[in-house]
Short mmCIF file of C-alpha atoms and ligand atoms in Angstrom, two decimals:
data_model
loop_
_atom_site.label_atom_id
_atom_site.label_comp_id
_atom_site.label_asym_id
_atom_site.label_seq_id
_atom_site.Cartn_x
_atom_site.Cartn_y
_atom_site.Cartn_z
CA MET A 1360 53.67 25.64 81.68
CA VAL A 1361 56.09 22.76 81.03
CA GLU A 1362 54.49 19.35 81.29
CA GLU A 1363 56.54 16.77 83.10
CA THR A 1364 55.85 13.19 82.17
CA SER A 1365 58.95 11.28 83.26
CA ARG A 1366 58.24 11.14 86.95
CA SER A 1367 55.73 9.00 88.85
CA ILE A 1368 53.79 11.21 91.18
CA GLY A 1369 51.26 8.85 92.73
CA PRO A 1370 47.72 9.79 93.55
CA VAL A 1371 47.41 13.39 94.74
CA VAL A 1372 44.32 14.04 96.88
CA LEU A 1373 43.08 17.62 96.99
CA LEU A 1374 40.90 18.25 100.04
CA GLY A 1375 38.92 21.39 100.64
CA ALA A 1376 35.40 22.74 100.96
CA PRO A 1377 33.31 23.41 97.86
CA GLY A 1378 34.69 26.64 96.40
CA ALA A 1379 38.17 26.19 97.89
CA GLY A 1380 39.69 26.06 94.40
CA LYS A 1381 40.21 22.31 94.07
CA GLY A 1382 39.00 22.22 90.46
CA THR A 1383 41.27 25.08 89.38
CA GLN A 1384 44.34 23.71 91.14
CA ALA A 1385 43.62 20.15 89.99
CA LYS A 1386 43.60 21.25 86.34
CA ARG A 1387 46.98 22.97 86.84
CA ILE A 1388 48.48 19.94 88.59
CA ALA A 1389 47.22 17.69 85.79
CA ALA A 1390 48.81 19.95 83.16
CA ARG A 1391 52.11 20.36 85.05
CA TYR A 1392 52.70 16.68 85.85
CA GLY A 1393 50.91 15.09 82.88
CA ILE A 1394 48.52 13.10 85.06
CA PRO A 1395 44.72 12.86 84.71
CA HIS A 1396 42.33 15.03 86.70
CA VAL A 1397 39.83 12.72 88.38
CA SER A 1398 36.89 14.78 89.62
CA THR A 1399 34.13 12.65 91.14
CA GLY A 1400 31.72 15.59 90.80
CA ASP A 1401 32.44 15.82 87.04
CA LEU A 1402 32.20 12.04 86.60
CA LEU A 1403 28.86 11.94 88.44
CA ARG A 1404 27.49 14.94 86.50
CA ASP A 1405 28.45 13.16 83.29
CA HIS A 1406 26.48 10.07 84.40
CA VAL A 1407 23.47 12.25 85.25
CA GLN A 1408 23.64 13.98 81.88
CA ARG A 1409 23.89 10.67 79.99
CA GLY A 1410 21.03 9.20 82.06
CA THR A 1411 22.98 6.06 83.02
CA THR A 1412 21.77 3.79 85.85
CA LEU A 1413 24.32 5.41 88.16
CA GLY A 1414 23.19 8.86 87.00
CA GLN A 1415 19.58 8.04 87.90
CA GLN A 1416 20.67 6.74 91.31
CA VAL A 1417 22.60 9.90 92.24
CA ARG A 1418 20.61 12.69 90.58
CA GLU A 1419 18.38 13.55 93.56
CA ALA A 1420 21.06 13.52 96.24
CA MET A 1421 23.26 15.73 94.06
CA SER A 1422 20.54 18.30 93.41
CA ARG A 1423 19.96 18.57 97.18
CA GLY A 1424 23.69 19.10 97.81
CA GLU A 1425 23.97 15.82 99.72
CA LEU A 1426 26.68 13.23 99.25
CA VAL A 1427 25.88 10.16 97.20
CA SER A 1428 26.45 6.67 98.68
CA ASP A 1429 30.02 5.67 99.41
CA HIS A 1430 29.75 2.36 97.56
CA LEU A 1431 28.50 4.00 94.34
CA VAL A 1432 31.32 6.56 94.37
CA CYS A 1433 34.01 4.03 95.33
CA ASP A 1434 32.97 1.66 92.51
CA MET A 1435 33.13 4.55 90.04
CA VAL A 1436 36.57 5.64 91.32
CA LYS A 1437 37.85 2.06 91.19
CA ASP A 1438 36.95 1.84 87.50
CA ARG A 1439 38.59 5.18 86.80
CA LEU A 1440 41.84 4.54 88.71
CA ARG A 1441 42.26 1.18 86.97
CA GLN A 1442 42.54 2.91 83.60
CA ALA A 1443 46.03 2.96 82.15
CA ASP A 1444 46.43 6.75 82.22
CA CYS A 1445 46.34 6.68 86.06
CA ALA A 1446 49.36 4.37 86.44
CA ARG A 1447 51.86 7.24 86.96
CA GLY A 1448 49.51 9.12 89.21
CA SER A 1449 46.32 11.14 89.18
CA VAL A 1450 44.93 14.18 90.90
CA MET A 1451 41.77 13.47 92.81
CA ASP A 1452 39.35 16.32 93.22
CA GLY A 1453 36.32 15.71 95.47
CA PHE A 1454 37.38 12.25 96.63
CA PRO A 1455 37.61 10.97 99.34
CA ARG A 1456 34.78 12.91 100.94
CA THR A 1457 34.04 10.64 103.92
CA VAL A 1458 36.30 8.70 106.28
CA ALA A 1459 34.81 5.47 104.85
CA GLN A 1460 35.98 6.55 101.36
CA ALA A 1461 39.46 7.43 102.70
CA ARG A 1462 39.75 3.98 104.30
CA TRP A 1463 38.54 2.37 101.09
CA LEU A 1464 41.16 4.31 99.07
CA ASP A 1465 43.97 3.16 101.38
CA MET A 1466 42.87 -0.46 100.96
CA PHE A 1467 42.43 -0.10 97.22
CA LEU A 1468 45.91 1.39 96.72
CA GLU A 1469 47.49 -1.30 98.87
CA ARG A 1470 45.67 -4.08 97.03
CA GLU A 1471 46.32 -2.73 93.56
CA CYS A 1472 49.88 -1.50 94.12
CA GLY A 1473 51.14 -3.79 91.35
CA PHE A 1474 49.22 -1.66 88.87
CA PHE A 1475 50.85 1.58 89.95
CA ASP A 1476 54.44 2.45 89.16
CA LYS A 1477 56.63 0.73 91.78
CA SER A 1478 58.89 3.77 92.26
CA MET A 1479 55.99 5.56 93.93
CA SER A 1480 55.76 3.27 96.92
CA SER A 1481 59.05 4.45 98.41
CA LYS A 1482 57.84 8.03 98.09
CA GLY A 1483 54.84 7.60 100.32
CA TRP A 1484 52.10 6.84 97.81
CA LEU A 1485 49.45 9.31 98.53
CA ILE A 1486 50.01 13.07 98.64
CA VAL A 1487 47.20 14.81 100.52
CA ILE A 1488 46.89 18.59 100.21
CA GLN A 1489 44.15 20.54 101.94
CA LEU A 1490 43.20 23.97 100.59
CA ALA A 1491 42.06 25.98 103.61
CA VAL A 1492 39.69 28.87 102.87
CA ASP A 1493 37.68 31.14 105.18
CA TYR A 1494 33.88 30.37 105.30
CA ASN A 1495 32.70 33.80 104.10
CA GLN A 1496 35.21 33.72 101.28
CA LEU A 1497 33.81 30.31 100.26
CA LEU A 1498 30.26 31.68 100.16
CA HIS A 1499 31.39 34.67 98.10
CA ARG A 1500 33.23 32.48 95.63
CA LEU A 1501 30.43 29.93 95.25
CA THR A 1502 27.63 32.43 94.69
CA GLY A 1503 29.69 34.04 91.90
CA ARG A 1504 30.62 30.78 90.22
CA ARG A 1505 29.58 30.32 86.58
CA THR A 1506 30.51 27.43 84.33
CA CYS A 1507 30.87 27.24 80.57
CA PRO A 1508 28.68 24.33 79.41
CA SER A 1509 30.82 23.88 76.27
CA CYS A 1510 34.45 23.96 77.44
CA GLY A 1511 33.99 23.45 81.21
CA ARG A 1512 35.95 26.57 82.15
CA ILE A 1513 34.95 27.95 85.55
CA TYR A 1514 34.59 31.70 86.14
CA ASN A 1515 33.80 33.84 89.15
CA VAL A 1516 31.84 36.94 88.30
CA HIS A 1517 32.69 38.52 91.69
CA LEU A 1518 36.43 38.08 91.17
CA GLN A 1519 37.18 38.30 87.46
CA PRO A 1520 35.50 40.59 84.92
CA LEU A 1521 34.30 38.82 81.79
CA ARG A 1522 34.98 40.30 78.37
CA VAL A 1523 31.26 40.01 77.56
CA ALA A 1524 28.90 39.77 80.56
CA GLY A 1525 27.48 36.26 80.94
CA ALA A 1526 29.56 34.72 78.13
CA CYS A 1527 32.60 32.44 78.08
CA ASP A 1528 35.79 34.36 77.19
CA LEU A 1529 37.06 31.38 75.20
CA ASP A 1530 34.10 30.27 73.09
CA GLY A 1531 31.30 32.79 73.73
CA SER A 1532 28.83 30.21 75.14
CA THR A 1533 26.30 31.49 77.66
CA LEU A 1534 27.63 30.69 81.14
CA VAL A 1535 25.42 28.69 83.51
CA ILE A 1536 24.97 28.46 87.28
CA ARG A 1537 25.32 24.85 88.34
CA ASP A 1538 22.15 23.54 90.02
CA ASP A 1539 24.06 22.97 93.24
CA ASP A 1540 25.58 26.49 93.20
CA ARG A 1541 22.24 28.02 94.26
CA GLU A 1542 22.60 29.72 97.65
CA GLU A 1543 20.42 27.37 99.76
CA VAL A 1544 22.18 24.35 98.26
CA ILE A 1545 25.58 26.00 98.81
CA ARG A 1546 24.87 26.35 102.54
CA GLU A 1547 23.89 22.68 102.70
CA ARG A 1548 27.05 21.64 100.79
CA LEU A 1549 29.22 23.64 103.21
CA ALA A 1550 27.45 22.04 106.19
CA VAL A 1551 27.95 18.58 104.67
CA TYR A 1552 31.62 19.39 104.22
CA GLU A 1553 32.03 20.36 107.88
CA ARG A 1554 30.18 17.27 109.05
CA GLN A 1555 31.50 14.59 106.70
CA THR A 1556 34.65 15.76 104.95
CA GLN A 1557 36.48 17.72 107.65
CA PRO A 1558 36.97 14.38 109.50
CA VAL A 1559 38.80 13.12 106.38
CA ALA A 1560 41.45 15.83 106.90
CA GLU A 1561 41.71 14.69 110.50
CA TYR A 1562 42.08 11.06 109.33
CA TYR A 1563 45.06 11.98 107.14
CA ARG A 1564 46.50 14.33 109.77
CA ARG A 1565 46.65 11.46 112.25
CA LYS A 1566 48.47 9.38 109.67
CA GLY A 1567 50.98 12.22 109.19
CA ARG A 1568 50.04 12.64 105.53
CA LEU A 1569 48.23 15.97 105.55
CA THR A 1570 49.70 19.20 104.19
CA THR A 1571 47.66 22.38 104.39
CA VAL A 1572 48.00 25.25 101.91
CA ASP A 1573 46.39 28.66 102.50
CA GLY A 1574 43.71 28.75 99.80
CA ASP A 1575 42.88 32.41 100.54
CA LEU A 1576 46.07 33.46 98.72
CA ALA A 1577 46.03 34.57 95.08
CA VAL A 1578 45.43 31.63 92.79
CA ASP A 1579 48.98 31.60 91.30
CA GLU A 1580 50.52 31.68 94.77
CA VAL A 1581 48.38 28.73 95.80
CA THR A 1582 49.54 26.87 92.68
CA ASN A 1583 53.22 27.54 93.48
CA LYS A 1584 52.79 26.25 97.00
CA VAL A 1585 50.89 23.18 95.82
CA PHE A 1586 53.59 22.37 93.23
CA CYS A 1587 56.29 22.74 95.93
CA GLU A 1588 54.44 20.31 98.17
CA ILE A 1589 54.06 17.77 95.38
CA ASP A 1590 57.73 18.08 94.38
CA ARG A 1591 58.79 17.66 97.99
CA ALA A 1592 56.55 14.64 98.58
CA ALA A 1593 57.46 13.03 95.27
CA GLY A 1594 61.16 13.33 96.03
CA GLY A 1595 62.20 16.41 94.00
CA SER A 1596 62.78 16.47 90.26
CA THR A 1597 64.48 13.48 88.72
P1 AMP B 1092 31.66 18.60 93.41
O1 AMP B 1092 31.62 19.00 91.97
O2 AMP B 1092 32.94 17.93 93.80
O3 AMP B 1092 31.28 19.72 94.34
O4 AMP B 1092 30.52 17.47 93.59
C1 AMP B 1092 29.17 17.73 93.27
C2 AMP B 1092 28.27 16.72 93.99
O5 AMP B 1092 28.59 15.39 93.58
C3 AMP B 1092 28.41 16.69 95.51
O6 AMP B 1092 27.63 17.71 96.13
C4 AMP B 1092 27.89 15.29 95.82
O7 AMP B 1092 26.48 15.22 95.70
C5 AMP B 1092 28.47 14.48 94.66
N1 AMP B 1092 29.84 13.96 94.99
C6 AMP B 1092 31.01 14.30 94.39
N2 AMP B 1092 32.04 13.61 94.92
C7 AMP B 1092 31.51 12.83 95.88
C8 AMP B 1092 32.05 11.89 96.80
N3 AMP B 1092 33.38 11.64 96.84
N4 AMP B 1092 31.22 11.26 97.65
C9 AMP B 1092 29.87 11.49 97.63
N5 AMP B 1092 29.29 12.36 96.80
C10 AMP B 1092 30.08 13.04 95.92
#
């Protein structure tokens, strides 16, 4: 995949239920456009693992599959988006997850627009792509999800055979089931998505910013469609 670093893309928001493929697509977008992958779930898990004050504040809510407080997440995202590597754009995975977070992001981008590359403003700033996936398909994907604790690669044992059962194809580490990928927690996370995050899609739809891509398609097809949407929104290749 050729990395493209000349163009300013702006923040790309990937919306979609847990298991919709946001993490996979976000990594591909990051590689293709040379912009950082900002996953609030990964950032929060890192805080929990390091035992920071934020980590201690969010640990319980995360293990129950609930959302953590808007102000904690927004402060964390603010610090991340202010880092120099986000100036040309970033791909946001798992944020915003509530309408309050979406409103905060709009205000933040408006206030801090001097930080971001000016050429982005004429191209509409924020690109919002929703990955739409059928509920049963989401359940199937999430219950098969395994993560490599060493390299972070995500597998699905229902969908892709591993070279050695239970081990990472790349480095051989024993794959783990994330705490919040247990079935009862998965059902709660999907319910939370319906209740709190589906309205975010509606928020962007009303603003005319939402594009939906069929996330039930094969992963490479989804990627092609997502790239097309980003290229279109960012004004084609320059
Ligand atoms: P994810 O890896 O994106 O599924 O996130 C894992 C967990 O982190 C979620 O179930 C929430 O507890 C928490 N989390 C991640 N992003 C957010 C967010 N934007 N707002 C609130 N909680 C979040």
